[in-house]
Amino acid sequence: MDIHDLATRVQAGERRALARAITLVESGRADHRAQAGALLDALAPLGRQALRIGLSGTPGVGKSTFIEAFGMFLIEQGLKVAVLAVDPSSARSGGSILGDKTRMERLSRQKNAFIRPSPSQSQLGGVARRTREAVALCEAAGFDVVLIETVGVGQSETMVAEMSDLFLLLLAPAGGDELQGVKRGIMEIADLILVNKADGDLKPMAMRTCADYAGALRLLRKRAYDPQGFPKAMTVSAVTQDGLTDAWETIQTLIAWRREHGHWTRRRAHQARHWFEEDVRHGLLSVLDQKDTRARIDTLGDQVANGQISASRAAADILTHLRPVRKI
């Protein structure tokens, strides 16, 4: 693979080249990882930055419908929009449906839009392991806004906050009360709560849900990187598109304040360090899959299962075995 040619085509905004580049960074093969690193290094000097928006919500809340409506709205504003949708992988077969692009039929036909579904595989936290690198590729390709749609697994889905500038939490009408709103976890990282489906017969219920969560947000501890009045709750309708303009203006207000007060730069620097440390951790864990180490783990695992040795003693044995590797 000609990495220089691929980098040039990605920089020019070729969607086919971008799709190929994301496939490359998602690969786990050692030679592909080396090529992916070279590609990212070649694109890094461009210094292009997009607005990274993480978006989550429970299954059925209308994430794909909202993203299509919001994406179409942004394109009408003259922006280029990339959507990175993470689909849950089967715990049995390891496969994923990857149907988000089919759901966003109108958006997928837009020349200024790019939609890429990816499997979560065994990664926890609602995102795929290489989503961060896919975001960097979309930025290098010249997209103005990158929407990161997470799996939608619930309250522990917080990893997306480490790769986005702003986090939207989508809720359905009657999706919880004020007590639900003060629970720790995903609520603490939300910058904007959007109660979707605020149309038709569901609109009064959506308004009540929004009021409940607005009250709950006032009970949460104030964050240093928020201006007065944030985080906040709003109602939107992906079907009628009501509230999309207000939501976008609110997002721009928050981002402008964070840029002005230096929070944008500090957040990006913190995220870069976080993912460096994550890559180190994954590299150390990969040592456990080496043939000799795997054989030792299997042997000790059988002894633990048979009650011949305690789990803690077996784990200590493995760590002792790995010490020479750690020193390197």
XYZ file of C-alpha atoms in Angstrom:
328
model
C 0.000 0.000 0.000
C 1.298 3.426 -1.005
C 0.815 5.390 2.218
C 1.898 8.699 0.669
C -0.681 8.346 -2.112
C -3.400 7.353 0.365
C -2.579 10.334 2.590
C -2.751 12.689 -0.394
C -6.155 11.336 -1.420
C -7.521 11.519 2.136
C -6.274 15.105 2.407
C -8.118 15.888 -0.851
C -11.340 14.644 0.731
C -11.849 11.495 -1.381
C -14.474 9.453 0.451
C -13.309 6.134 -0.988
C -9.761 6.828 0.210
C -11.101 7.838 3.632
C -13.063 4.580 3.903
C -9.937 2.623 2.972
C -7.865 4.542 5.523
C -10.365 3.807 8.310
C -10.324 0.111 7.364
C -6.542 0.239 7.669
C -6.511 1.796 11.158
C -9.180 -0.656 12.362
C -7.078 -3.650 11.350
C -5.256 -5.542 14.082
C -2.520 -6.979 11.848
C 0.968 -5.897 12.855
C 1.915 -4.701 9.346
C -1.353 -2.772 9.053
C -0.780 -1.141 12.438
C 2.634 0.059 11.244
C 1.096 1.439 8.035
C -1.731 3.086 9.995
C 0.809 4.816 12.223
C 2.696 6.086 9.180
C -0.557 7.355 7.637
C -1.596 9.226 10.775
C 1.893 10.734 11.105
C 1.744 11.906 7.480
C -1.614 13.625 8.045
C -0.869 15.099 11.481
C 1.013 18.214 10.196
C -2.172 19.397 8.476
C -3.468 20.476 11.878
C -7.095 20.323 10.772
C -9.656 20.264 13.571
C -13.333 19.439 13.356
C -16.004 19.837 15.990
C -16.232 16.387 17.572
C -19.700 15.653 18.942
C -20.314 12.445 20.863
C -23.907 11.231 20.952
C -25.481 8.487 23.009
C -28.837 7.251 24.169
C -30.686 4.059 24.960
C -31.704 1.764 22.066
C -34.910 2.990 20.449
C -34.491 6.627 21.452
C -34.065 7.631 17.808
C -30.298 8.205 17.565
C -30.029 7.376 13.869
C -33.135 9.405 12.987
C -31.834 12.374 14.956
C -28.351 12.145 13.434
C -29.799 12.095 9.918
C -32.012 15.113 10.622
C -29.212 16.978 12.416
C -26.690 16.054 9.713
C -28.983 17.327 6.971
C -29.473 20.536 8.964
C -25.698 21.061 9.259
C -25.166 20.407 5.550
C -27.765 23.068 4.787
C -25.576 25.430 6.853
C -22.726 24.717 4.415
C -20.828 22.261 6.648
C -19.279 18.886 5.826
C -20.445 16.155 8.209
C -18.911 12.771 9.039
C -20.794 10.170 11.080
C -18.926 7.382 12.873
C -21.531 4.926 14.129
C -20.475 2.125 16.474
C -22.635 -1.000 16.355
C -22.688 -3.618 19.135
C -20.947 -6.883 18.321
C -22.433 -10.254 19.176
C -20.950 -11.887 22.264
C -21.468 -15.256 20.562
C -20.477 -14.829 16.925
C -18.579 -11.532 17.122
C -20.567 -10.163 14.174
C -22.405 -6.830 13.817
C -25.337 -5.745 11.646
C -23.815 -2.334 10.793
C -27.184 -1.031 9.633
C -26.839 2.648 10.552
C -25.986 3.700 7.004
C -29.190 2.069 5.765
C -31.212 4.003 8.347
C -29.653 7.306 7.221
C -30.602 6.939 3.571
C -31.051 10.648 2.814
C -27.847 11.691 4.573
C -25.802 8.936 2.928
C -26.631 10.367 -0.508
C -25.224 13.808 0.308
C -21.841 14.616 -1.246
C -20.813 16.549 1.883
C -21.611 13.639 4.200
C -19.665 10.510 5.101
C -21.129 7.667 7.168
C -18.999 4.860 8.531
C -20.437 2.087 10.750
C -17.909 0.075 12.778
C -18.252 -2.927 15.114
C -17.557 -2.394 18.810
C -15.965 -5.886 18.999
C -14.928 -6.476 22.620
C -14.395 -2.800 23.441
C -16.364 -1.457 26.395
C -17.574 2.110 26.887
C -19.784 2.339 23.806
C -17.094 3.031 21.173
C -14.712 0.947 19.067
C -11.040 0.869 19.990
C -9.911 2.735 16.859
C -12.740 5.281 16.705
C -10.355 8.011 17.900
C -8.057 7.378 14.937
C -11.033 7.347 12.560
C -11.985 10.783 13.922
C -8.474 12.063 13.158
C -8.772 10.776 9.583
C -12.132 12.523 9.115
C -10.575 15.770 10.352
C -7.684 15.377 7.915
C -10.216 14.821 5.106
C -11.657 18.276 5.777
C -14.918 17.509 7.569
C -16.216 20.320 9.760
C -18.290 18.234 12.177
C -17.713 14.619 13.247
C -20.665 12.912 14.946
C -19.694 9.871 17.019
C -22.732 7.675 17.659
C -22.087 5.201 20.461
C -23.510 1.730 20.969
C -26.189 2.903 23.389
C -25.569 0.568 26.305
C -26.565 2.709 29.256
C -25.106 4.588 32.206
C -21.513 3.320 31.921
C -21.076 4.552 28.349
C -18.577 7.312 29.096
C -15.562 6.535 26.898
C -16.872 8.775 24.110
C -16.199 11.801 26.342
C -12.474 11.109 25.931
C -12.631 11.659 22.161
C -15.229 14.405 21.736
C -15.426 18.141 22.350
C -19.053 17.980 23.355
C -21.326 15.144 24.474
C -25.037 14.968 23.667
C -27.302 12.588 25.553
C -30.522 11.708 23.758
C -33.521 10.712 25.864
C -37.040 9.568 25.044
C -40.193 11.035 26.635
C -40.847 9.389 30.014
C -37.253 8.176 29.957
C -36.790 8.843 33.683
C -37.553 11.230 36.507
C -35.475 13.729 38.486
C -33.964 10.966 40.626
C -32.830 9.136 37.490
C -31.281 12.397 36.347
C -28.947 12.732 39.333
C -27.492 9.230 38.988
C -23.761 9.190 38.432
C -22.159 7.949 35.246
C -23.321 9.111 31.846
C -25.319 12.019 33.297
C -22.153 13.578 34.716
C -20.443 13.842 31.335
C -23.423 15.117 29.320
C -23.047 18.692 28.054
C -26.501 18.838 26.527
C -29.507 16.586 27.134
C -31.937 16.410 24.230
C -35.352 14.884 24.810
C -36.260 13.510 21.381
C -39.694 12.736 19.897
C -41.154 16.017 21.173
C -43.967 15.959 18.625
C -47.589 14.865 18.370
C -49.110 13.138 21.390
C -45.669 12.701 22.979
C -44.876 16.427 23.122
C -46.444 17.125 26.577
C -44.631 14.097 28.014
C -41.373 15.238 26.418
C -41.780 18.683 28.000
C -42.264 17.111 31.439
C -39.254 14.857 30.976
C -37.156 17.859 29.923
C -38.271 19.780 33.020
C -37.375 16.808 35.268
C -33.874 16.566 33.851
C -33.361 20.332 33.881
C -34.083 20.230 37.614
C -31.757 17.265 38.076
C -28.889 19.008 36.291
C -29.056 21.871 38.772
C -28.307 19.372 41.559
C -25.116 18.074 39.941
C -21.749 19.528 40.925
C -20.639 22.520 38.855
C -17.915 21.690 36.319
C -15.033 24.087 35.714
C -15.333 23.839 31.930
C -19.012 24.913 31.803
C -20.375 28.472 31.528
C -23.386 29.580 33.541
C -26.502 27.573 32.685
C -24.703 24.469 31.406
C -25.245 21.595 31.131
C -28.848 22.066 30.054
C -31.828 20.054 28.830
C -33.818 20.818 25.671
C -36.544 19.196 23.566
C -36.127 18.290 19.894
C -38.004 16.379 17.230
C -36.042 14.522 14.585
C -39.278 14.038 12.610
C -40.526 17.649 12.481
C -36.994 19.089 12.988
C -38.290 21.356 15.751
C -35.532 22.410 18.146
C -32.596 21.609 15.839
C -31.749 25.278 15.267
C -31.876 26.016 19.008
C -29.738 22.955 19.764
C -27.089 23.994 17.207
C -26.988 27.563 18.519
C -26.585 26.216 22.056
C -23.734 23.963 20.928
C -21.983 26.892 19.230
C -22.382 29.041 22.347
C -20.814 26.383 24.562
C -17.931 25.661 22.191
C -17.175 29.366 21.701
C -17.007 29.864 25.478
C -14.701 26.870 25.937
C -12.405 28.085 23.167
C -12.264 31.586 24.628
C -11.403 30.320 28.116
C -8.801 27.755 27.000
C -10.830 24.653 27.862
C -10.870 23.416 24.250
C -7.055 23.234 24.025
C -6.647 21.703 27.483
C -9.328 19.090 26.775
C -7.692 18.071 23.495
C -4.297 17.773 25.215
C -5.791 15.670 28.033
C -7.480 13.377 25.516
C -4.253 12.882 23.554
C -2.454 11.816 26.737
C -5.350 9.547 27.737
C -5.227 7.627 24.438
C -1.438 7.365 24.584
C -1.776 5.636 27.970
C -4.614 3.459 26.628
C -2.398 2.263 23.771
C 0.333 1.406 26.277
C -2.155 -0.622 28.340
C -3.404 -2.494 25.263
C 0.185 -3.204 24.261
C 0.944 -4.700 27.666
C -2.238 -6.785 27.570
C -1.271 -8.137 24.149
C 1.718 -9.814 25.839
C -0.794 -12.151 27.480
C -1.721 -13.519 24.051
C 1.812 -14.612 23.244
C 2.089 -18.359 22.792
C 4.199 -19.241 25.846
C 2.287 -16.909 28.159
C -1.068 -18.207 26.866
C 0.035 -21.802 27.540
C 1.076 -20.902 31.093
C -2.255 -19.157 31.713
C -4.182 -22.191 30.441
C -2.213 -24.531 32.704
C -2.683 -22.382 35.795
C -6.335 -21.800 34.845
C -6.978 -25.545 34.927
C -5.314 -25.764 38.340
C -7.474 -22.915 39.657
C -10.611 -24.586 38.270
C -9.654 -27.865 39.987
C -8.963 -26.139 43.298
C -5.247 -27.016 43.259
C -4.175 -23.382 43.538
C -5.869 -20.112 44.472
C -6.703 -17.543 41.812
C -4.572 -14.861 43.497
C -1.530 -17.145 43.703
C -1.924 -18.136 40.034
C -2.179 -14.487 39.021
C 0.970 -13.686 41.034
C 2.759 -16.488 39.182
C 1.817 -15.001 35.797
C 2.913 -11.504 36.854
C 6.255 -12.893 38.046
C 6.619 -14.620 34.675
C 5.982 -11.302 32.861
C 8.435 -9.173 34.868
C 11.339 -9.562 32.397
C 9.008 -8.405 29.609
C 7.894 -5.364 31.596
C 11.490 -4.274 32.196
C 12.068 -4.200 28.462
